Short mmCIF file of C-alpha atoms and ligand atoms in Angstrom, two decimals:
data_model
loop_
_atom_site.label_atom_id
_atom_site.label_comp_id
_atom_site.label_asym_id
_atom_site.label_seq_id
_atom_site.Cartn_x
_atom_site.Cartn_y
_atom_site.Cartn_z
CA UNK A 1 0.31 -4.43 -13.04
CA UNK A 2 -0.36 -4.66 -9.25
CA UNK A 3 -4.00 -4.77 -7.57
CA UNK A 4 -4.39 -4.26 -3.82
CA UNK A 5 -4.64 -6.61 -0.95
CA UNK A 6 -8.82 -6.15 -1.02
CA UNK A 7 -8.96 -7.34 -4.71
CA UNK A 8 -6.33 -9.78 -4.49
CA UNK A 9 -8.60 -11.15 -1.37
CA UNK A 10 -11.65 -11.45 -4.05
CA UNK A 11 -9.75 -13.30 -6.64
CA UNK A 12 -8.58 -15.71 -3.84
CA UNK A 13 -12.18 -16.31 -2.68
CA UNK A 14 -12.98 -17.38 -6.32
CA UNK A 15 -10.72 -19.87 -6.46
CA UNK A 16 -11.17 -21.22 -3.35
CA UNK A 17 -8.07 -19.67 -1.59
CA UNK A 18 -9.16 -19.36 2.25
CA UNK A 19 -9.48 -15.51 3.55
CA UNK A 20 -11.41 -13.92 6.15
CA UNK A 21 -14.48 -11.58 5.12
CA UNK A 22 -13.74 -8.37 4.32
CA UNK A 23 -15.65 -5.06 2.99
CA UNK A 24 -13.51 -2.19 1.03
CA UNK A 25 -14.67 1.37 2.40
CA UNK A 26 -13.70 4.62 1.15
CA UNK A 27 -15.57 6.67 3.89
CA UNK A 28 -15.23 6.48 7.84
CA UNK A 29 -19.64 5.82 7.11
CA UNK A 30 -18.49 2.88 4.74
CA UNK A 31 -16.16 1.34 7.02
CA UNK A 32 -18.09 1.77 10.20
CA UNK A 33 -21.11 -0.32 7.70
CA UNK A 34 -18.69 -3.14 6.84
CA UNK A 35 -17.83 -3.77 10.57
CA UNK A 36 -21.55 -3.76 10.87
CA UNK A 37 -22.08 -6.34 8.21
CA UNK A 38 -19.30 -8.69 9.63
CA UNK A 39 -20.81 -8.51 12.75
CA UNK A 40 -17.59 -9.72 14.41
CA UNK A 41 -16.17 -8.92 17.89
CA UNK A 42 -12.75 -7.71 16.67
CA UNK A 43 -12.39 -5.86 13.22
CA UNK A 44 -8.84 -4.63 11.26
CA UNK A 45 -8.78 -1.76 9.69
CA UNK A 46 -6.42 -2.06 6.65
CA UNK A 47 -4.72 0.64 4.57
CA UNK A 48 -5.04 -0.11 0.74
CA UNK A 49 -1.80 0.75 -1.01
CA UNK A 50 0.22 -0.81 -3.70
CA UNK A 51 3.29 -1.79 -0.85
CA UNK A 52 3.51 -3.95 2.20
CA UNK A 53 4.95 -2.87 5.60
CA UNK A 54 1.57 -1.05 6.55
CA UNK A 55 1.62 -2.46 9.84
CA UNK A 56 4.87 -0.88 11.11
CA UNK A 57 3.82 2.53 9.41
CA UNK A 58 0.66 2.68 11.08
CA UNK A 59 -1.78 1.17 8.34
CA UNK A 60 -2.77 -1.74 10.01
CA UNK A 61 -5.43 -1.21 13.53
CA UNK A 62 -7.41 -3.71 15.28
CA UNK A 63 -10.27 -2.41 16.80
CA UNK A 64 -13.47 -3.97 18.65
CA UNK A 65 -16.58 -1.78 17.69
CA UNK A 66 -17.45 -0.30 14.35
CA UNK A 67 -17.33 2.94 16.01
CA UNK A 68 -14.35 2.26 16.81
CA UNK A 69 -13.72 1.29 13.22
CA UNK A 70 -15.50 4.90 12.09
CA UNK A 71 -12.74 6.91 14.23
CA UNK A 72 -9.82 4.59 13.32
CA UNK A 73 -11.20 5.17 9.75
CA UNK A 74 -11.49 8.88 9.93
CA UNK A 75 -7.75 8.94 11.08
CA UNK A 76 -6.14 6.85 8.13
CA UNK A 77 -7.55 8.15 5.55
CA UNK A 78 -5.69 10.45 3.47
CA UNK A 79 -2.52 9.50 5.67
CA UNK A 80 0.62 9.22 3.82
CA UNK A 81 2.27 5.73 5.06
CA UNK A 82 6.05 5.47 4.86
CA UNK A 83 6.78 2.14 4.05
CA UNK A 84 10.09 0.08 3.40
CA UNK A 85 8.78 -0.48 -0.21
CA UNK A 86 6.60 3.11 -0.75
CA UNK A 87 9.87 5.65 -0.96
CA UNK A 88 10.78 8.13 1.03
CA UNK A 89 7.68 9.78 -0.66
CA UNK A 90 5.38 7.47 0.90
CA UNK A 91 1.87 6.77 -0.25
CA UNK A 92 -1.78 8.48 0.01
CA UNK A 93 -4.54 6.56 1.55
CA UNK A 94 -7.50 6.52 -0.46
CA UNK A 95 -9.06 3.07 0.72
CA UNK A 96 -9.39 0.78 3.39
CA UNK A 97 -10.31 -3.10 3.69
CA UNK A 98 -12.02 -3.49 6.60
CA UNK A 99 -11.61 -7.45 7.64
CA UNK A 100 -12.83 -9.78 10.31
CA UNK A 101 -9.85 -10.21 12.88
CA UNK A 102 -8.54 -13.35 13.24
CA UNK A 103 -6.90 -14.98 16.43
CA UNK A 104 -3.56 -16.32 14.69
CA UNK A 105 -1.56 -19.09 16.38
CA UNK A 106 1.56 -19.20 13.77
CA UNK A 107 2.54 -16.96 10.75
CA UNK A 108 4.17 -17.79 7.83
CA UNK A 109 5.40 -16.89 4.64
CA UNK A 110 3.99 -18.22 1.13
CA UNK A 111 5.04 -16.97 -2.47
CA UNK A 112 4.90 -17.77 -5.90
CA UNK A 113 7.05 -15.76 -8.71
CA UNK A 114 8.37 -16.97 -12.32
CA UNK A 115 11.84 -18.15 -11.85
CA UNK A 116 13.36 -16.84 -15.56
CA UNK A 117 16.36 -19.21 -15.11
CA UNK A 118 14.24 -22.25 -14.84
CA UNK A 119 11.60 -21.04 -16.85
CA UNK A 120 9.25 -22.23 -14.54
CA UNK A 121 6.61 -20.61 -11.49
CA UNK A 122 8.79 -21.28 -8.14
CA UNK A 123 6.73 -21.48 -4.89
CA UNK A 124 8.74 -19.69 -1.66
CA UNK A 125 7.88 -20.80 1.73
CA UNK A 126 9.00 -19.53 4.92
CA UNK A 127 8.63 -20.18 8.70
CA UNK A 128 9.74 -16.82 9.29
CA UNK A 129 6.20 -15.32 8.47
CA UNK A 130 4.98 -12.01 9.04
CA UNK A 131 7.93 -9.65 8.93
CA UNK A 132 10.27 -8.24 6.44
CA UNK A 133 10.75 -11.39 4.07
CA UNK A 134 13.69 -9.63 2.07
CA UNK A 135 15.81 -9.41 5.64
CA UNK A 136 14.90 -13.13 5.68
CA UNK A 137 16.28 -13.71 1.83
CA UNK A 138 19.42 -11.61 2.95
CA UNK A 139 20.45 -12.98 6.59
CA UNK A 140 19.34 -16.31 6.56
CA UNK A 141 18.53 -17.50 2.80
CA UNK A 142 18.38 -21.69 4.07
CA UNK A 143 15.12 -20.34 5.80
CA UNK A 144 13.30 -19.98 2.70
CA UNK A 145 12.28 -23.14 1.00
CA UNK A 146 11.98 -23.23 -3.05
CA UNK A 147 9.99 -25.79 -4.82
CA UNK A 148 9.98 -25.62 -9.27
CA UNK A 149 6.85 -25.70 -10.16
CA UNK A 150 6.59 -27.93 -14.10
CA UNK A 151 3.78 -25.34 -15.89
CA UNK A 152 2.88 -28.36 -17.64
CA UNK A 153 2.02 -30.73 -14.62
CA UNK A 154 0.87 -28.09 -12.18
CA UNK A 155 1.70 -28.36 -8.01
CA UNK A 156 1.99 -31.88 -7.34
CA UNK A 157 0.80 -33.74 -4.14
CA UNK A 158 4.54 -34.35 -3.41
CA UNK A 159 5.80 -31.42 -3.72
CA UNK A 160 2.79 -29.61 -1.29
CA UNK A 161 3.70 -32.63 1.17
CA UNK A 162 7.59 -31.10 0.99
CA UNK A 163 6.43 -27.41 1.79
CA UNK A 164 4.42 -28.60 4.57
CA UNK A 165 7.18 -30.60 5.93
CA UNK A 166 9.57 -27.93 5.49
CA UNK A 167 6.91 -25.46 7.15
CA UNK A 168 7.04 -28.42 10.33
CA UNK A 169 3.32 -28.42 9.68
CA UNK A 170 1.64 -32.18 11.23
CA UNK A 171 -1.11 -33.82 9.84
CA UNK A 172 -4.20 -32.06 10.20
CA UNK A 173 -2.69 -28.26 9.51
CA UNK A 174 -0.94 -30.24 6.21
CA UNK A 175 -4.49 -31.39 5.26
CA UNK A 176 -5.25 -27.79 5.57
CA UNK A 177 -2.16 -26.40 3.65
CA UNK A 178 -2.78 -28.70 1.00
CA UNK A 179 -5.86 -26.97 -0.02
CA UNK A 180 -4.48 -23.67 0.18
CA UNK A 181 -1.83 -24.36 -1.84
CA UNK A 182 -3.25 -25.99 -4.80
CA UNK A 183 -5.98 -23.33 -4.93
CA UNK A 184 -3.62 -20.47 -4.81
CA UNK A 185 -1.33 -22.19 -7.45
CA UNK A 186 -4.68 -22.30 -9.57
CA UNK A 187 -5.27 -18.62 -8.68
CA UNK A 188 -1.58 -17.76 -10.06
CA UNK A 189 -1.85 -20.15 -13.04
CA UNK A 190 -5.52 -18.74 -14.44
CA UNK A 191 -5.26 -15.45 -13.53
CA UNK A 192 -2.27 -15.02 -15.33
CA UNK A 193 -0.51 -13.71 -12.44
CA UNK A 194 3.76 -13.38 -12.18
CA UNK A 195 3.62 -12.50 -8.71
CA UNK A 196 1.82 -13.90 -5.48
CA UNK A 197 3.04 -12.91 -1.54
CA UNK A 198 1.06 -14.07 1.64
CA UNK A 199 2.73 -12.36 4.34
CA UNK A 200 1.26 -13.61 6.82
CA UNK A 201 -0.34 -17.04 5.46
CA UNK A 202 -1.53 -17.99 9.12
CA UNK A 203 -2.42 -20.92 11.36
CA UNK A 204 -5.81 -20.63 13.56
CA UNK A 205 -6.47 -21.40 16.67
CA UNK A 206 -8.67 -24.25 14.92
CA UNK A 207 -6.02 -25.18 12.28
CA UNK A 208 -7.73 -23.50 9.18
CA UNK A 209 -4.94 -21.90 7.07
CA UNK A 210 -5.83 -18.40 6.39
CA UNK A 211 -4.62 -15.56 4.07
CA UNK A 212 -4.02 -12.55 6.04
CA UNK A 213 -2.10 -10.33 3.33
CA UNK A 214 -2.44 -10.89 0.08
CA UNK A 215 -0.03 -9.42 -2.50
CA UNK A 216 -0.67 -9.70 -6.73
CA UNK A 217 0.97 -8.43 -9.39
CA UNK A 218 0.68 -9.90 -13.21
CA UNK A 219 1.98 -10.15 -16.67
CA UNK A 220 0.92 -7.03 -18.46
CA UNK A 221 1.24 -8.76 -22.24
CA UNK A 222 -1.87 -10.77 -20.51
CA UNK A 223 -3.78 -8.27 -19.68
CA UNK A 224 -5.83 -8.34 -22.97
CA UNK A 225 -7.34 -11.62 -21.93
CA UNK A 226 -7.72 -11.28 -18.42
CA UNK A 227 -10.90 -8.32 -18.66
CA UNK A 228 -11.34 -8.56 -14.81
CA UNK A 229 -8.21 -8.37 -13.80
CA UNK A 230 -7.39 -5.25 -16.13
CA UNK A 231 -10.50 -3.23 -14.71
CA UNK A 232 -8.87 -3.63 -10.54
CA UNK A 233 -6.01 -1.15 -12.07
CA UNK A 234 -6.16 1.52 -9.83
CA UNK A 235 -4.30 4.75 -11.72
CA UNK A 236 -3.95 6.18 -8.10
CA UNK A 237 -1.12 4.00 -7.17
CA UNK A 238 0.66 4.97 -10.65
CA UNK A 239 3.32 7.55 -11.64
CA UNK A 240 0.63 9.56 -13.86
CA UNK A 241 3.66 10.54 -15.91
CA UNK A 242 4.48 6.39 -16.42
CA UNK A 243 0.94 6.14 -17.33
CA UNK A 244 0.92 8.63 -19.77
CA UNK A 245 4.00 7.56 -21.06
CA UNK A 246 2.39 4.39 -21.85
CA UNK A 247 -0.70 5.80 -23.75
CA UNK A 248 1.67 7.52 -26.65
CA UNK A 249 3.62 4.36 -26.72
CA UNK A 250 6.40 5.21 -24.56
CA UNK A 251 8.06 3.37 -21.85
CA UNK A 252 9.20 5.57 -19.29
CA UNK A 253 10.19 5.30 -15.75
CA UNK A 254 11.17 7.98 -12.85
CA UNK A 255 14.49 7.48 -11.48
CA UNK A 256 16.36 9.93 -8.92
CA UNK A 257 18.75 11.56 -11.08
CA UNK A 258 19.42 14.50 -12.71
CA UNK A 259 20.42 13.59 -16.65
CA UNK A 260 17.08 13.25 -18.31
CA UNK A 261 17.46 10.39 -21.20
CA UNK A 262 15.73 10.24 -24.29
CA UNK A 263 16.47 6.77 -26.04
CA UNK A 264 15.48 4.30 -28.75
CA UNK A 265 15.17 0.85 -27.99
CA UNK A 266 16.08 -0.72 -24.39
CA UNK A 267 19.14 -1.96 -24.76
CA UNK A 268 20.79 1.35 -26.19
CA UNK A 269 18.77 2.93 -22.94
CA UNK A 270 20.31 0.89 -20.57
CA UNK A 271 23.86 1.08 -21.64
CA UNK A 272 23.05 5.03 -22.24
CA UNK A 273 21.97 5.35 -17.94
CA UNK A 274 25.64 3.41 -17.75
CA UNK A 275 27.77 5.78 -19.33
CA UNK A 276 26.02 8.29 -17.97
CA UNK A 277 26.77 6.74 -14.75
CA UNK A 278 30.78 5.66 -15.66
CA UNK A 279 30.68 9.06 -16.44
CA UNK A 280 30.21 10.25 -12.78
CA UNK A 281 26.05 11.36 -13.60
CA UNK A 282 22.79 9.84 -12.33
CA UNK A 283 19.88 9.14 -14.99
CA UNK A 284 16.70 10.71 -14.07
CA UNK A 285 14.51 8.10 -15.94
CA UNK A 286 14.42 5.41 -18.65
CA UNK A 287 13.03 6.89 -21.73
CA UNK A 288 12.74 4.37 -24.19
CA UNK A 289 10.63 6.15 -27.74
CA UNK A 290 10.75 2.72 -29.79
CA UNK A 291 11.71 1.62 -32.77
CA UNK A 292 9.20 3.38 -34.58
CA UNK A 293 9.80 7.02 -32.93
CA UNK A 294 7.79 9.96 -34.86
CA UNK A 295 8.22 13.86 -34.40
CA UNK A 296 4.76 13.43 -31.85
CA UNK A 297 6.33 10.69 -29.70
CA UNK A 298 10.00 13.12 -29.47
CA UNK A 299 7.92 15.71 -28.54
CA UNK A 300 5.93 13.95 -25.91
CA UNK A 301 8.88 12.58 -24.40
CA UNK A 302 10.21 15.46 -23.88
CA UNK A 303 7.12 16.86 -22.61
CA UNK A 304 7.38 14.77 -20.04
CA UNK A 305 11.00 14.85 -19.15
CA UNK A 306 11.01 18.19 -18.64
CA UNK A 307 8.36 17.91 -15.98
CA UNK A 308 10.43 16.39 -13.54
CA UNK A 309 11.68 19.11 -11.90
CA UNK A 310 15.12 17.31 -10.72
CA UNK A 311 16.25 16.99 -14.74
CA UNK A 312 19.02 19.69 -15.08
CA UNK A 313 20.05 18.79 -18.51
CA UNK A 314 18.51 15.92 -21.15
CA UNK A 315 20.40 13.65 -23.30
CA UNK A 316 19.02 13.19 -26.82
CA UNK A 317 20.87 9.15 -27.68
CA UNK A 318 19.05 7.87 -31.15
CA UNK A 319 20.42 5.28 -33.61
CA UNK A 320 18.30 5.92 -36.81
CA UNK A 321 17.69 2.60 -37.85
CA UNK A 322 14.06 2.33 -39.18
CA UNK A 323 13.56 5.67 -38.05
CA UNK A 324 15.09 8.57 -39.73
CA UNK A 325 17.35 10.90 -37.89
CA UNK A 326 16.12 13.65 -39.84
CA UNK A 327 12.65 13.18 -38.42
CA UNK A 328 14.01 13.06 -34.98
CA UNK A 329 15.53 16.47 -35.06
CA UNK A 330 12.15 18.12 -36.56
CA UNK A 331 10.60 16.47 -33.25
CA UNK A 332 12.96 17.84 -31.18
CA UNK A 333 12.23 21.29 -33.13
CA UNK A 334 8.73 20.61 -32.53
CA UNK A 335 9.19 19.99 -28.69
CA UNK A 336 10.64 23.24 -27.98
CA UNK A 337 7.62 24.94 -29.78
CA UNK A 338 5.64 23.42 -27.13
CA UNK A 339 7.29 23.58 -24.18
CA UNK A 340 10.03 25.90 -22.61
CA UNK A 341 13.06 24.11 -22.48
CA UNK A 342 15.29 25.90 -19.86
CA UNK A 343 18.39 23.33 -19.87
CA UNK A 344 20.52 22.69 -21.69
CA UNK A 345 19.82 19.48 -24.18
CA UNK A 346 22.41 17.33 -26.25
CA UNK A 347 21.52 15.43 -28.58
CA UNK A 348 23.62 12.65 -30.27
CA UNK A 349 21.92 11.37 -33.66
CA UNK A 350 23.33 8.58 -35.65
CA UNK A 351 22.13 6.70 -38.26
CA UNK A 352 20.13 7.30 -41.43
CA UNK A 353 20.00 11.08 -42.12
CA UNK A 354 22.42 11.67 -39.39
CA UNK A 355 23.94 15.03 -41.64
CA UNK A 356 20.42 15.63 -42.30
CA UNK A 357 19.23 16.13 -38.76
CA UNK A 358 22.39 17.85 -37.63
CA UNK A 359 22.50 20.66 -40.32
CA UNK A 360 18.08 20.67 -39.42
CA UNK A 361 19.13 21.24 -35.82
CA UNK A 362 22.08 23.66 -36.20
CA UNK A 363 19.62 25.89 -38.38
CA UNK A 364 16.83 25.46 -36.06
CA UNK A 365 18.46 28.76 -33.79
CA UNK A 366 17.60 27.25 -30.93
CA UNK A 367 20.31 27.43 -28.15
CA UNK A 368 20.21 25.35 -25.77
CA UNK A 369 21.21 22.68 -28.19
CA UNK A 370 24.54 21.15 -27.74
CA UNK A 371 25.39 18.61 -30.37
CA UNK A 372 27.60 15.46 -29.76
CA UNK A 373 29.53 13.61 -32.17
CA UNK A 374 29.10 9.63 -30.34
CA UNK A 375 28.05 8.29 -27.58
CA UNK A 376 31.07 9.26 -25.41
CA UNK A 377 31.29 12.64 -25.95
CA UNK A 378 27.50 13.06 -25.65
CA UNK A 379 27.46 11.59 -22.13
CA UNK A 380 30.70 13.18 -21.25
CA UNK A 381 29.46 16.61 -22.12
CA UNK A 382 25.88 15.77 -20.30
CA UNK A 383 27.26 15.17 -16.88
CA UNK A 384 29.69 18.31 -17.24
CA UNK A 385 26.91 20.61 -18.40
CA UNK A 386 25.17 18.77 -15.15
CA UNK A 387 28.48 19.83 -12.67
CA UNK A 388 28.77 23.53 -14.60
P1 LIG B 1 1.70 -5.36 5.98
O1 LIG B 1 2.46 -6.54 5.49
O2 LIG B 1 1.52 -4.33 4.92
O3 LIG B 1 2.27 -4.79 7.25
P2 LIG B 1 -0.37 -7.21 6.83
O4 LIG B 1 -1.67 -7.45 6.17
O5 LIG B 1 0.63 -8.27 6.69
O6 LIG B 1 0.19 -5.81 6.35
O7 LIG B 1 -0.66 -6.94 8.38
C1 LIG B 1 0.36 -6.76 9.33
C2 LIG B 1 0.13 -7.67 10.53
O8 LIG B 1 -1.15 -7.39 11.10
C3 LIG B 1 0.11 -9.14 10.17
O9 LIG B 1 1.40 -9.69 10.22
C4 LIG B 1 -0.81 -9.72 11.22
O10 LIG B 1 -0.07 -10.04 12.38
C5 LIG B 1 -1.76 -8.58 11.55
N1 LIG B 1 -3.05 -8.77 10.88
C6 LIG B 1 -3.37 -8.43 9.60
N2 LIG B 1 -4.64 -8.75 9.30
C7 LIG B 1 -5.16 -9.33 10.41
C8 LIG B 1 -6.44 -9.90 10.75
N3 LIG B 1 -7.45 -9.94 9.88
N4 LIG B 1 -6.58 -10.39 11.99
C9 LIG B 1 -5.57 -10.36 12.89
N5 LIG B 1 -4.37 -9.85 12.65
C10 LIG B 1 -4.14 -9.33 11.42
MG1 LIG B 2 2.15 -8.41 5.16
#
């Protein structure tokens, strides 16, 4: 789950993590009230959406009266901002973070992630602060500096002393950095986080080190014991079809194809959307119904499959292991009670009650089903149906 820069900002100032003050506004009258309240000669008016590259796309203004602030407001939004990391579909602005505007001497670039190989948090730092950091990762890697983090012994004064080298910092901005860092590190540790990016952290004219963007994402399987954190989830920024996926169970995600998958378990998902693929088709989602599929989960899956308009034909792959492949064909019955299914749909079912479910679905009449006999021929015939 992902918050946005404003709430990130808040759980920063808990823990100590220096940021400017900052209002969020969801009028042009709220905004033009938080420049009040900052009282400030120069005020940014921030879009708030779940991806970074505002600036470039517009979503970032400084202006220097709160009427200023109103108009700027009025203007942004309900803007859609293209961003490198938005789509091509860009996103809706439906809040702003008005902040205090800061006179920045240097800009850098500060992360912390969970390296899986190492098993450990690994803190990125980077001179090359405030543009696109993944150019930076591509062109010139030795620019970003990675330190291991041990979960057990936390960030140690040696290793902040080697970022702030690294960074070229001197004495008094280290002093400054060292702060920063531990705090954030804290920040990342409590809050259960897997994902931290300041771009920019920057330098002041008076050596503070400040956190102009602020970027959070966290472990979901934590999300039980972090209350606070769960409550900044903003279903806005969401596919609402991933959400509902998620509320029967489901795991589901939108990809650009046209071969809607219905699958059980992950891995058989992923190496389904690679046949599919080695087959010359594009997946139009991950559809993962679990291990412990029922009729009401098929049906809901395919429910929302069949929404996305780009899905030309779907491709039924289940392995009846605990589940019963007889139950998954009177789902698939039950799905095209409740909603018109105007492509074609093949289904490959395997398994316990395999004969079961295909002599159910061969009596069923309906037909637009096209029954497989493996996993081959089901992905084969898929992407043909697809081309007809
Ligand atoms: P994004 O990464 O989405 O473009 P940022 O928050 O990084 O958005 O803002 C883009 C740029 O705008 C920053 O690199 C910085 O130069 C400038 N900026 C952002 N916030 C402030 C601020 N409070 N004061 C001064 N400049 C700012
Ligand atoms: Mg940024």
């Amino acid at each position: 789950m992902n918050i946005h820069e404003y709430q990130a900002k808040s759980i920063f100032r808990s823990f100590g993590v220096p940021v400017l003050d900052g209002y969020p506004a969801a009028t042009p009258e709220e905004a033009k009230k938080a420049a009040e309240l900052l009282g400030t000669e120069k005020f940014v008016v921030k879009a708030q959406i779940h991806a970074g590259g505002r600036g470039k796309a517009g979503g970032v203004k400084i202006t220097s009266s709160p009427d200023e602030v109103f108009e700027v407001a009025k203007q942004m939004l309900g803007m859609t901002l293209i961003t490198h990391q938005t789509g091509p579909e860009g996103k809706k602005v439906k809040k702003l973070y008005i902040e205090a505007a800061a006179s920045i001497k240097d800009e850098y670039y500060l992360g912390i992630t969970l390296d899986r190989k190492t098993e450990m948090p690994v803190i990125m730092a980077s001179t090359e602060g405030g543009v696109e950091i993944e150019k930076v990762a591509e062109e010139t890697p030795e620019k970003i500096i990675k330190v291991q983090v041990n979960p057990l012994f936390g960030l140690l004064d040696f290793q902040i002393r080697n970022l702030a080298e690294a960074l070229g910092l001197d004495k008094a901005q280290t002093k400054h950095f060292a702060v920063f860092a531990k705090a954030l590190y804290q920040a990342y540790d409590q809050k259960d986080a897997n994902m931290i990016e300041i771009n920019p952290l920057a330098l002041l004219d008076d050596n503070r080190m400040i956190a102009l963007d602020a970027k959070m994402g966290f472990d979901d399987n934590a999300l039980m014991r972090q209350k606070e954190v769960h409550e900044m989830r903003d279903f806005d920024e969401e596919d609402p079809a991933e959400t509902e996926a998620g509320e029967y169970d489901l795991s589901y995600v939108k990809l650009d194809g046209n071969v809607g998958c219905m699958v059980n378990g992950a891995g058989l998902a992923m190496s389904t959307m690679d046949i599919i693929k080695y087959k010359g088709g594009e997946p139009a989602n991950f559809l993962d119904v679990g291990g412990g599929a029922s009729a009401e989960t098929v049906a809901k899956g395919m429910e929302i499959i069949l929404r996305d308009k780009n899905v030309k034909v779907v491709f039924i792959n289940i392995f009846g292991g605990i589940v019963r492949c007889d139950r998954i064909a009177n789902g698939i019955i039950e799905a095209t009670k409740k909603v018109s299914v105007n492509v074609p749909v093949v289904v490959r079912l395997d398994g316990t009650n395999a004969e079961l479910a295909r002599d159910i679905l061969q009596q069923s009449g309906i037909e637009k089903l096209v029954t497989a006999s493996d996993l081959n021929d089901g992905a084969e015939k898929a992407v043909k149906l697809v081309n007809a």
